Tab-separated table of C-alpha atoms in Angstrom:
chain	number	residue	atom	x	y	z
A	1	MET	CA	98.165	137.593	131.155
A	2	GLY	CA	99.487	139.449	128.220
A	3	ASN	CA	98.956	140.262	124.585
A	4	ASN	CA	100.884	137.342	123.201
A	5	PRO	CA	98.917	135.631	120.436
A	6	ALA	CA	97.882	132.072	121.043
A	7	PRO	CA	100.528	129.670	119.776
A	8	GLU	CA	99.812	128.227	116.381
A	9	ARG	CA	98.311	124.796	116.535
A	10	PRO	CA	100.067	121.977	114.732
A	11	ILE	CA	98.766	120.882	111.361
A	12	LEU	CA	97.601	117.326	110.850
A	13	LEU	CA	97.352	116.090	107.267
A	14	VAL	CA	94.313	113.843	106.821
A	15	SER	CA	93.327	111.907	103.722
A	16	GLY	CA	89.583	112.147	104.295
A	17	GLY	CA	87.123	109.377	103.625
A	18	ALA	CA	84.658	107.591	105.838
A	19	THR	CA	87.331	105.789	107.861
A	20	THR	CA	88.860	108.976	109.233
A	21	THR	CA	85.585	110.867	109.652
A	22	PRO	CA	84.872	109.606	113.202
A	23	LEU	CA	88.290	110.982	114.229
A	24	TRP	CA	87.940	114.545	112.981
A	25	GLU	CA	86.050	116.163	115.818
A	26	GLN	CA	88.419	114.961	118.532
A	27	LEU	CA	91.553	115.518	116.447
A	28	ALA	CA	90.428	119.070	115.708
A	29	GLU	CA	90.585	119.823	119.426
A	30	THR	CA	94.372	119.740	119.236
A	31	HIS	CA	95.268	120.087	115.540
A	32	ASP	CA	94.312	122.103	112.494
A	33	LEU	CA	93.220	119.565	109.926
A	34	VAL	CA	94.351	119.846	106.298
A	35	PHE	CA	92.529	117.413	104.053
A	36	LEU	CA	93.768	115.745	100.898
A	37	TYR	CA	90.214	115.171	99.688
A	38	PRO	CA	88.364	118.439	99.080
A	39	GLN	CA	85.043	116.803	99.885
A	40	ALA	CA	86.334	115.984	103.362
A	41	ALA	CA	87.382	119.591	103.878
A	42	GLN	CA	83.906	120.740	102.901
A	43	GLN	CA	82.335	118.241	105.273
A	44	ALA	CA	84.627	119.262	108.124
A	45	ALA	CA	83.941	122.937	107.491
A	46	ALA	CA	80.222	122.215	107.615
A	47	LEU	CA	80.802	120.712	111.056
A	48	GLY	CA	82.566	123.892	112.128
A	49	LEU	CA	85.936	122.196	112.525
A	50	PRO	CA	89.191	124.146	112.044
A	51	SER	CA	90.253	122.721	108.718
A	52	ALA	CA	91.224	123.412	105.131
A	53	ALA	CA	91.702	121.603	101.851
A	54	LEU	CA	95.237	121.051	100.633
A	55	GLY	CA	93.924	121.931	97.193
A	56	ALA	CA	93.170	125.457	98.369
A	57	LEU	CA	96.883	126.132	97.880
A	58	TRP	CA	96.609	125.449	94.148
A	59	ASP	CA	97.109	128.472	91.937
A	60	ALA	CA	98.279	129.416	88.461
A	61	ASP	CA	101.949	129.444	89.425
A	62	LEU	CA	101.773	125.941	90.857
A	63	GLN	CA	99.836	124.757	87.831
A	64	GLU	CA	102.520	126.012	85.477
A	65	ARG	CA	105.301	124.582	87.585
A	66	VAL	CA	103.667	121.162	87.802
A	67	ALA	CA	103.016	121.116	84.053
A	68	ASN	CA	106.671	121.849	83.352
A	69	ILE	CA	107.974	119.249	85.784
A	70	ALA	CA	105.612	116.613	84.404
A	71	VAL	CA	106.952	117.196	80.906
A	72	VAL	CA	110.546	116.958	82.088
A	73	LEU	CA	109.879	113.707	83.938
A	74	ALA	CA	107.909	112.258	81.017
A	75	ALA	CA	110.876	113.040	78.779
A	76	ARG	CA	113.059	111.006	81.130
A	77	VAL	CA	110.612	108.131	80.681
A	78	VAL	CA	110.968	108.443	76.891
A	79	ASN	CA	114.749	108.408	77.158
A	80	HIS	CA	114.551	105.406	79.447
A	81	LEU	CA	112.374	103.339	77.086
A	82	PRO	CA	115.075	100.934	75.879
A	83	ALA	CA	115.730	99.891	79.479
A	84	VAL	CA	112.013	99.632	80.160
A	85	SER	CA	111.675	97.520	77.053
A	86	GLU	CA	114.263	95.106	78.355
A	87	ARG	CA	112.384	94.839	81.638
A	88	VAL	CA	109.117	94.142	79.829
A	89	ALA	CA	110.744	91.285	77.962
A	90	ASP	CA	112.393	90.082	81.164
A	91	ALA	CA	109.216	90.239	83.233
A	92	TYR	CA	107.283	88.297	80.609
A	93	ALA	CA	110.068	85.841	79.959
A	94	GLY	CA	110.186	86.906	76.340
A	95	SER	CA	106.464	86.433	75.690
A	96	PRO	CA	104.608	89.605	76.557
A	97	PRO	CA	101.139	90.280	75.164
A	98	PRO	CA	101.213	92.329	71.930
A	99	ASN	CA	100.748	95.781	73.472
A	100	LEU	CA	103.645	95.085	75.796
A	101	ASN	CA	105.764	93.691	73.019
A	102	GLY	CA	107.125	96.360	70.761
A	103	ALA	CA	104.146	98.692	71.068
A	104	PHE	CA	104.902	99.694	74.638
A	105	GLY	CA	106.770	102.825	73.633
A	106	GLU	CA	103.801	104.106	71.658
A	107	TRP	CA	101.571	104.606	74.638
A	108	PHE	CA	103.525	104.351	77.883
A	109	PRO	CA	105.239	107.784	77.915
A	110	GLY	CA	101.898	109.536	77.449
A	111	TYR	CA	100.382	107.393	80.143
A	112	ALA	CA	103.270	108.133	82.477
A	113	HIS	CA	102.917	111.866	81.819
A	114	SER	CA	99.266	111.667	82.745
A	115	ALA	CA	99.884	109.550	85.830
A	116	LEU	CA	102.699	111.801	87.034
A	117	SER	CA	100.620	114.958	87.006
A	118	GLY	CA	98.344	114.076	89.925
A	119	PRO	CA	101.089	113.189	92.425
A	120	LEU	CA	103.145	116.156	91.264
A	121	ALA	CA	100.270	118.518	91.989
A	122	ILE	CA	99.921	117.112	95.499
A	123	LEU	CA	103.647	117.391	96.116
A	124	ALA	CA	103.684	120.989	94.916
A	125	GLN	CA	100.854	121.841	97.292
A	126	LEU	CA	102.576	120.088	100.194
A	127	GLU	CA	105.787	121.981	99.478
A	128	LYS	CA	103.834	125.233	99.459
A	129	LEU	CA	102.202	124.331	102.772
A	130	ALA	CA	105.592	123.528	104.287
A	131	SER	CA	106.957	126.841	103.046
A	132	THR	CA	104.510	128.702	105.289
A	133	GLY	CA	106.567	127.577	108.273
A	134	ARG	CA	103.596	126.002	110.024
A	135	HIS	CA	104.438	122.885	112.016
A	136	ILE	CA	103.146	119.778	110.239
A	137	ALA	CA	102.857	117.294	113.065
A	138	GLY	CA	101.656	114.205	111.278
A	139	CYS	CA	99.541	112.448	108.710
A	140	VAL	CA	96.541	110.162	109.106
A	141	THR	CA	95.323	108.203	106.109
A	142	HIS	CA	92.800	105.453	105.456
A	143	GLU	CA	94.988	103.860	102.769
A	144	ASP	CA	98.312	104.456	101.074
A	145	VAL	CA	98.180	102.501	97.839
A	146	ALA	CA	96.257	104.897	95.591
A	147	PRO	CA	98.453	107.553	93.942
A	148	ASP	CA	97.175	110.515	95.949
A	149	THR	CA	97.415	108.995	99.416
A	150	ARG	CA	100.719	107.277	98.668
A	151	THR	CA	102.139	110.591	97.523
A	152	LEU	CA	100.988	112.222	100.746
A	153	VAL	CA	102.517	109.491	102.903
A	154	ASN	CA	105.776	109.315	100.938
A	155	TRP	CA	106.235	113.081	101.211
A	156	CYS	CA	105.728	112.955	104.984
A	157	ASN	CA	108.035	109.969	105.362
A	158	ALA	CA	110.740	111.798	103.428
A	159	ARG	CA	110.572	114.589	106.004
A	160	GLY	CA	110.312	112.471	109.127
A	161	ILE	CA	106.697	113.487	109.687
A	162	PRO	CA	104.870	110.647	111.468
A	163	THR	CA	102.465	108.768	109.191
A	164	ILE	CA	99.608	106.690	110.562
A	165	HIS	CA	97.598	104.312	108.443
A	166	VAL	CA	94.100	103.569	109.737
A	167	PRO	CA	93.159	100.899	107.178
A	168	HIS	CA	89.738	101.401	105.681
A	169	ALA	CA	88.964	97.693	106.024
A	170	PRO	CA	90.559	94.387	106.888
A	171	CYS	CA	92.034	92.759	103.803
A	172	HIS	CA	91.332	89.104	103.179
A	173	LEU	CA	94.077	88.218	100.739
A	174	LEU	CA	95.176	84.637	101.042
A	175	PRO	CA	98.726	84.057	102.354
A	176	GLY	CA	101.346	84.178	99.646
A	177	VAL	CA	99.222	86.140	97.218
A	178	VAL	CA	100.962	89.248	95.897
A	179	ASP	CA	98.804	92.326	95.838
A	180	ILE	CA	99.228	96.046	96.244
A	181	HIS	CA	97.223	96.010	99.467
A	182	ARG	CA	100.200	94.563	101.310
A	183	GLU	CA	102.328	97.506	100.167
A	184	THR	CA	101.669	99.941	102.966
A	185	ARG	CA	104.041	102.885	103.252
A	186	ALA	CA	102.949	104.589	106.464
A	187	THR	CA	105.248	104.159	109.464
A	188	TRP	CA	102.447	103.284	111.873
A	189	ILE	CA	99.339	101.172	111.479
A	190	ALA	CA	96.275	101.430	113.699
A	191	ALA	CA	94.955	97.889	113.351
A	192	SER	CA	91.294	97.146	113.951
A	193	GLY	CA	92.033	93.709	115.359
A	194	PRO	CA	94.515	90.835	115.575
A	195	ALA	CA	93.667	89.591	112.086
A	196	MET	CA	94.562	92.945	110.546
A	197	ALA	CA	97.724	93.207	112.646
A	198	ASP	CA	98.787	89.743	111.499
A	199	PHE	CA	98.085	90.637	107.880
A	200	TYR	CA	100.415	93.621	107.899
A	201	ALA	CA	103.061	91.907	110.027
A	202	GLU	CA	103.112	89.016	107.553
A	203	ALA	CA	103.459	91.579	104.770
A	204	GLY	CA	106.667	92.779	106.389
A	205	HIS	CA	105.515	95.726	108.474
A	206	ASP	CA	107.387	96.130	111.775
A	207	PRO	CA	105.069	94.590	114.421
A	208	ALA	CA	106.330	97.158	116.942
A	209	LYS	CA	104.722	99.839	114.791
A	210	ILE	CA	101.315	98.176	114.633
A	211	THR	CA	98.939	99.208	117.406
A	212	LEU	CA	95.671	97.430	118.130
A	213	THR	CA	93.072	100.179	118.316
A	214	GLY	CA	89.838	98.756	116.963
A	215	GLY	CA	88.192	100.145	113.867
A	216	PRO	CA	86.717	103.658	114.214
A	217	LEU	CA	84.132	102.880	111.559
A	218	PHE	CA	82.775	100.068	113.697
A	219	ASP	CA	82.070	102.388	116.635
A	220	GLY	CA	78.892	103.660	115.025
A	221	LEU	CA	77.441	100.170	114.912
A	222	TYR	CA	77.433	99.977	118.719
A	223	GLY	CA	75.448	103.160	119.200
A	224	ALA	CA	71.731	103.690	118.919
A	225	ARG	CA	70.338	101.598	116.125
A	226	PRO	CA	66.928	100.281	115.145
A	227	ASP	CA	65.792	96.940	116.485
A	228	ARG	CA	64.633	94.294	114.052
A	229	ALA	CA	60.915	95.086	114.319
A	230	GLU	CA	61.441	98.810	113.812
A	231	ALA	CA	63.813	98.293	110.894
A	232	ARG	CA	61.420	95.979	109.119
A	233	ALA	CA	58.475	98.326	109.611
A	234	VAL	CA	60.454	101.290	108.280
A	235	LEU	CA	61.777	99.477	105.203
A	236	ASP	CA	58.490	97.918	104.119
A	237	ARG	CA	55.183	98.140	105.962
A	238	ASP	CA	54.347	94.603	104.820
A	239	LEU	CA	57.621	93.150	106.087
A	240	PRO	CA	56.706	92.747	109.792
A	241	ALA	CA	53.975	90.309	108.793
A	242	PHE	CA	56.224	88.342	106.427
A	243	ALA	CA	56.387	84.746	107.620
A	244	GLY	CA	59.591	83.496	105.973
A	245	PRO	CA	63.252	84.321	106.582
A	246	VAL	CA	64.528	87.777	105.664
A	247	LEU	CA	67.770	87.713	103.679
A	248	CYS	CA	70.093	90.538	102.690
A	249	TYR	CA	72.273	90.172	99.581
A	250	MET	CA	75.290	92.507	99.485
A	251	THR	CA	76.750	93.133	96.032
A	252	THR	CA	80.387	93.957	95.381
A	253	TRP	CA	82.632	95.572	92.813
A	254	GLY	CA	85.624	94.596	90.708
A	255	GLN	CA	89.142	95.720	91.543
A	256	THR	CA	91.534	96.667	88.784
A	257	THR	CA	95.052	96.148	90.091
A	258	SER	CA	95.217	92.510	89.131
A	259	THR	CA	94.252	90.210	86.326
A	260	ARG	CA	90.992	89.215	87.868
A	261	SER	CA	88.649	88.214	85.114
A	262	ASP	CA	85.060	87.161	84.698
A	263	PHE	CA	83.729	89.441	87.394
A	264	GLU	CA	80.442	89.717	85.525
A	265	ARG	CA	80.067	85.943	85.319
A	266	GLU	CA	80.931	85.556	88.999
A	267	PHE	CA	78.500	88.257	90.058
A	268	ALA	CA	75.746	86.827	87.843
A	269	ALA	CA	76.228	83.320	89.250
A	270	GLY	CA	76.110	84.630	92.809
A	271	TRP	CA	72.993	86.638	92.186
A	272	GLU	CA	71.212	83.781	90.415
A	273	ALA	CA	72.042	81.456	93.324
A	274	THR	CA	70.829	84.027	95.829
A	275	LEU	CA	67.580	84.550	93.960
A	276	ALA	CA	67.011	80.802	93.665
A	277	THR	CA	67.777	80.352	97.367
A	278	ALA	CA	65.338	83.098	98.351
A	279	LYS	CA	62.656	81.521	96.202
A	280	ALA	CA	63.305	78.026	97.519
A	281	LEU	CA	63.194	79.175	101.151
A	282	GLY	CA	60.217	81.483	100.658
A	283	ALA	CA	62.404	84.350	101.831
A	284	TYR	CA	62.104	88.108	101.653
A	285	LEU	CA	65.175	89.413	99.846
A	286	MET	CA	66.797	92.807	100.423
A	287	VAL	CA	69.484	93.696	97.882
A	288	LEU	CA	72.025	96.146	99.294
A	289	VAL	CA	74.003	97.548	96.375
A	290	HIS	CA	77.656	98.238	97.184
A	291	TRP	CA	78.515	101.941	97.096
A	292	HIS	CA	81.313	101.266	94.588
A	293	ASP	CA	79.105	99.099	92.365
A	294	GLY	CA	79.005	101.278	89.273
A	295	ARG	CA	77.085	98.975	86.955
A	296	ALA	CA	74.528	101.049	85.068
A	297	GLY	CA	70.893	100.428	85.995
A	298	ILE	CA	71.819	97.669	88.399
A	299	GLU	CA	69.096	98.503	90.922
A	300	GLU	CA	66.416	98.163	88.238
A	301	LYS	CA	67.889	94.863	87.039
A	302	TYR	CA	67.799	93.339	90.508
A	303	ASP	CA	64.277	94.595	91.046
A	304	ALA	CA	63.055	93.235	87.701
A	305	ALA	CA	64.658	89.851	88.353
A	306	MET	CA	62.880	89.563	91.699
A	307	VAL	CA	59.550	90.416	90.070
A	308	VAL	CA	60.079	87.753	87.397
A	309	ALA	CA	61.112	85.183	90.021
A	310	GLY	CA	58.182	86.040	92.264
A	311	VAL	CA	60.492	86.902	95.163
A	312	GLN	CA	59.296	89.634	97.492
A	313	GLY	CA	61.874	92.190	98.556
A	314	LEU	CA	63.532	95.534	98.002
A	315	VAL	CA	66.647	97.051	96.423
A	316	THR	CA	68.600	99.931	97.950
A	317	ARG	CA	72.036	101.492	97.901
A	318	ASN	CA	71.467	103.136	101.285
A	319	HIS	CA	69.970	102.520	104.727
A	320	LYS	CA	72.674	100.007	105.678
A	321	LEU	CA	71.892	100.002	109.388
A	322	TYR	CA	68.209	99.390	108.782
A	323	VAL	CA	68.783	96.674	106.209
A	324	LEU	CA	71.237	94.835	108.459
A	325	ALA	CA	68.983	95.180	111.494
A	326	ALA	CA	66.054	93.801	109.517
A	327	ALA	CA	67.897	90.735	108.208
A	328	ASP	CA	67.985	87.207	109.563
A	329	LEU	CA	71.052	86.492	107.453
A	330	LEU	CA	73.484	88.307	105.169
A	331	ILE	CA	74.633	86.776	101.876
A	332	ALA	CA	77.722	88.616	100.616
A	333	GLN	CA	79.155	88.443	97.123
A	334	GLY	CA	82.739	87.640	98.112
A	335	PRO	CA	84.461	87.911	101.517
A	336	SER	CA	82.916	91.256	102.312
A	337	ASN	CA	83.720	93.270	105.403
A	338	MET	CA	79.992	93.798	105.613
A	339	THR	CA	79.912	90.381	107.281
A	340	ILE	CA	81.732	91.974	110.242
A	341	ASP	CA	79.215	94.814	110.377
A	342	ALA	CA	76.420	92.251	110.267
A	343	ALA	CA	77.905	90.154	113.067
A	344	ILE	CA	78.311	93.258	115.239
A	345	VAL	CA	74.565	93.865	114.994
A	346	GLY	CA	73.828	90.181	115.567
A	347	VAL	CA	73.261	88.986	112.020
A	348	PRO	CA	75.069	85.841	110.792
A	349	SER	CA	76.416	85.659	107.267
A	350	VAL	CA	77.418	83.527	104.320
A	351	TYR	CA	79.643	84.678	101.494
A	352	LEU	CA	80.135	83.437	97.975
A	353	SER	CA	83.755	82.447	97.520
A	354	THR	CA	86.020	84.184	95.066
A	355	GLU	CA	89.597	83.681	93.992
A	356	GLY	CA	92.523	84.855	96.055
A	357	PHE	CA	90.590	86.226	99.029
A	358	ASP	CA	89.146	84.589	102.138
A	359	PHE	CA	88.628	85.386	105.773
A	360	ARG	CA	91.323	83.727	107.875
A	361	THR	CA	88.693	82.836	110.496
A	362	GLN	CA	86.339	79.861	110.309
A	363	LEU	CA	83.368	82.172	110.220
A	364	PRO	CA	81.678	83.506	108.157
A	365	HIS	CA	80.256	80.558	106.275
A	366	ARG	CA	81.423	80.436	102.674
A	367	CYS	CA	80.462	78.420	99.633
A	368	GLN	CA	80.136	78.180	95.888
A	369	PRO	CA	76.880	79.331	94.288
A	370	SER	CA	75.708	75.757	93.802
A	371	GLU	CA	75.956	75.164	97.560
A	372	LEU	CA	74.265	78.357	98.674
A	373	ALA	CA	70.772	77.131	99.550
A	374	GLY	CA	72.116	74.398	101.807
A	375	VAL	CA	74.629	76.635	103.534
A	376	VAL	CA	72.047	79.365	104.087
A	377	THR	CA	69.638	76.862	105.575
A	378	HIS	CA	72.373	75.605	107.903
A	379	ALA	CA	73.464	79.116	108.894
A	380	LEU	CA	69.912	80.208	109.681
A	381	ALA	CA	69.503	77.320	112.102
A	382	SER	CA	72.926	77.147	113.709
A	383	GLN	CA	74.402	78.938	116.708
A	384	GLU	CA	77.989	80.042	116.333
A	385	ASP	CA	80.408	82.305	118.197
A	386	TRP	CA	80.042	85.396	116.074
A	387	ASP	CA	81.393	87.547	118.921
A	388	GLY	CA	84.674	85.658	118.704
A	389	PHE	CA	84.725	86.247	114.962
A	390	VAL	CA	84.150	89.985	115.335
A	391	ALA	CA	86.831	90.314	118.025
A	392	GLU	CA	89.432	89.098	115.518
A	393	TYR	CA	88.605	92.073	113.304
A	394	ASN	CA	87.587	94.656	115.902
A	395	VAL	CA	89.474	94.423	119.171
A	396	THR	CA	87.086	96.871	120.871
A	397	HIS	CA	84.090	94.613	120.271
A	398	GLY	CA	83.971	93.483	123.904
A	399	ALA	CA	83.858	97.087	125.077
A	400	ARG	CA	81.200	97.850	122.448
A	401	GLY	CA	83.249	100.519	120.709
A	402	GLY	CA	85.891	103.026	121.686
A	403	ALA	CA	88.216	102.645	118.712
A	404	THR	CA	87.934	106.331	117.846
A	405	GLU	CA	89.337	107.334	121.227
A	406	ASN	CA	92.150	104.790	120.872
A	407	VAL	CA	93.199	106.104	117.470
A	408	VAL	CA	92.956	109.722	118.581
A	409	ALA	CA	95.192	108.947	121.568
A	410	MET	CA	97.691	107.262	119.243
A	411	VAL	CA	97.703	110.233	116.878
A	412	ARG	CA	98.129	112.759	119.687
A	413	GLN	CA	101.045	110.812	121.121
A	414	LEU	CA	102.840	110.470	117.791
A	415	CYS	CA	101.944	113.758	116.125
A	416	GLN	CA	103.005	116.582	118.447
B	1	MET	CA	110.558	100.624	71.270
B	2	GLU	CA	112.018	98.290	70.332
B	3	GLY	CA	114.341	96.059	71.690
B	4	SER	CA	111.776	93.485	72.487
B	5	HIS	CA	110.674	92.265	69.085
B	6	VAL	CA	110.844	88.714	70.208
B	7	THR	CA	108.769	86.036	68.633
B	8	THR	CA	105.703	85.845	70.774
B	9	ASP	CA	103.784	82.730	71.594
B	10	VAL	CA	101.373	84.452	73.894
B	11	THR	CA	98.929	81.598	74.086
B	12	THR	CA	101.367	79.860	76.378
B	13	LEU	CA	101.148	82.761	78.826
B	14	THR	CA	98.823	82.004	81.709
B	15	LYS	CA	96.846	84.468	83.700
B	16	ALA	CA	98.895	83.835	86.829
B	17	ALA	CA	102.147	84.241	84.922
B	18	ALA	CA	100.911	87.491	83.383
B	19	GLU	CA	99.962	88.757	86.803
B	20	ARG	CA	103.356	87.915	88.270
B	21	ALA	CA	104.989	89.610	85.306
B	22	ASN	CA	102.861	92.728	85.773
B	23	TRP	CA	103.774	92.841	89.423
B	24	LYS	CA	107.456	92.520	88.639
B	25	LEU	CA	107.225	95.128	85.905
B	26	ALA	CA	105.335	97.603	88.077
B	27	HIS	CA	108.171	97.440	90.580
B	28	SER	CA	111.053	97.448	88.144
B	29	TRP	CA	110.153	99.562	85.110
B	30	ALA	CA	111.642	102.719	86.625
B	31	ASP	CA	114.792	101.139	88.061
B	32	ASN	CA	117.735	103.474	87.492
B	33	LEU	CA	115.347	106.177	86.302
B	34	SER	CA	115.157	109.323	88.401
B	35	LEU	CA	111.517	110.289	88.795
B	36	GLU	CA	112.058	112.143	92.028
B	37	PHE	CA	110.475	115.404	93.052
B	38	ALA	CA	110.469	116.992	96.516
B	39	GLY	CA	112.323	113.965	97.816
B	40	VAL	CA	109.595	111.578	96.683
B	41	ASP	CA	109.937	108.745	94.180
B	42	LEU	CA	107.120	109.353	91.722
B	43	ALA	CA	107.425	105.830	90.317
B	44	ASP	CA	106.319	104.481	93.696
B	45	CYS	CA	103.408	106.913	93.745
B	46	MET	CA	102.390	105.589	90.295
B	47	GLU	CA	102.467	101.928	91.326
B	48	TYR	CA	98.694	101.650	91.452
B	49	ASN	CA	98.359	103.304	88.025
B	50	VAL	CA	100.923	101.065	86.387
B	51	LEU	CA	99.505	97.908	87.901
B	52	SER	CA	96.038	98.946	86.805
B	53	VAL	CA	96.950	99.612	83.200
B	54	LEU	CA	99.128	96.512	82.887
B	55	GLY	CA	96.372	94.488	84.503
B	56	GLY	CA	93.870	95.994	82.097
B	57	ILE	CA	95.954	95.021	79.076
B	58	ALA	CA	96.433	91.486	80.363
B	59	LEU	CA	92.749	91.221	81.211
B	60	ASP	CA	91.753	92.361	77.739
B	61	TYR	CA	93.940	89.684	76.198
B	62	LEU	CA	92.700	87.141	78.690
B	63	GLU	CA	89.132	87.787	77.647
B	64	LYS	CA	90.132	87.568	73.981
B	65	GLY	CA	91.844	84.259	74.601
B	66	VAL	CA	95.325	85.583	73.880
B	67	ILE	CA	96.344	84.777	77.428
B	68	ALA	CA	95.329	81.372	78.661
B	69	ASP	CA	93.112	81.201	81.732
B	70	GLY	CA	94.492	77.838	82.680
B	71	GLN	CA	95.622	78.754	86.137
B	72	GLN	CA	94.024	80.452	89.065
B	73	SER	CA	95.370	83.869	89.628
B	74	GLY	CA	96.354	84.829	93.099
B	75	THR	CA	94.951	88.278	93.255
């Protein structure tokens, strides 16, 4: 015994977000958590976990310093414009679009100044945290392509601090397609399943630094959940007596890092096909609006379209577990990871194909809008190995969960 | 800026070619430019931003017909 204070616990930097949330409670047993996302810090504090927001280190001195550095770096961009100009011409083989052809210098330095400020602020806060002398044992992030998380990971990598990427979802990019999602920076990857491990290995990540852990977000789907009868009764008191099939349509959202076009037309065609299929099959249709689907008034539009078409159903942005449990089949707009969630709870799925992305497995079913009714009819009647499909994307499927413990063990081993 | 006042026949530019060009540009625009702070290359941290804005410009021209949509993009 003695009066020595307890040794300081190591700090673990955590991005935040739903993917890391299942890990917090166990990680907080051994580490003090410092969150990149302030919302995550608030949530962790509400749970009584030893944690803080990185942003709490922000003050007037840091603000002034970051503003000055951003100006200096933006000035370097201005001075570098002739070289950038040459690269624009080179990249576009001499035929860039007008705003990249001669007008680039009018807007790019200002844009660069703006884009530099966010990462600089994070770096300044990280430097201030490091200056306290506390031991920063590691970093856990759900992605490392967005500016804030990439900055966090790059800073840790530069200091030899272990970085662990727990991807927020399997990515279904087709082989050979270039996309920022292959550009992971973290040293270690906790892969949900073989398909995810293959994806990152093919992208050039060292296979020895990819560990199969299962997906922590999937764990919750194996716990207590409503059965089909209960889910239907809760969602709509008339639904238990509904005689036809019950379909769920999952919407999606458009990404902005590529030249994907015509999202609106693609979404409209998928929705029209889904509505027509529901009507033709006499189905009850539940529209589950994607949480990133920011289209204004979209819930009302779906609801009004169902009324006009005479299709019974509901529209929600929430209650995912209940909606999935109530469904006979999921129709996803694009190769959605919701099809994995659905298969875990025993619901088969069909997705509407899009460009550049596809599951690498035979399941789920996939089709063009014009083929949807036939494929849905087939999928409702067929018996496939959906467990085998899930196992490709969640290696802990056979054990019905346990990915959280696997990732926590990985973090504790690497981040001491 | 200058330096790239080439005669432009943008209608021959396809969506896929524009996307490849954006990708190349996002990875090369800051070559030989020091944007380092605290040991971190800020240009790498900005990759998502640069790809997004270049993609947005190309998409705008695609929808206006300046860039031809004659080829499936990969991303």
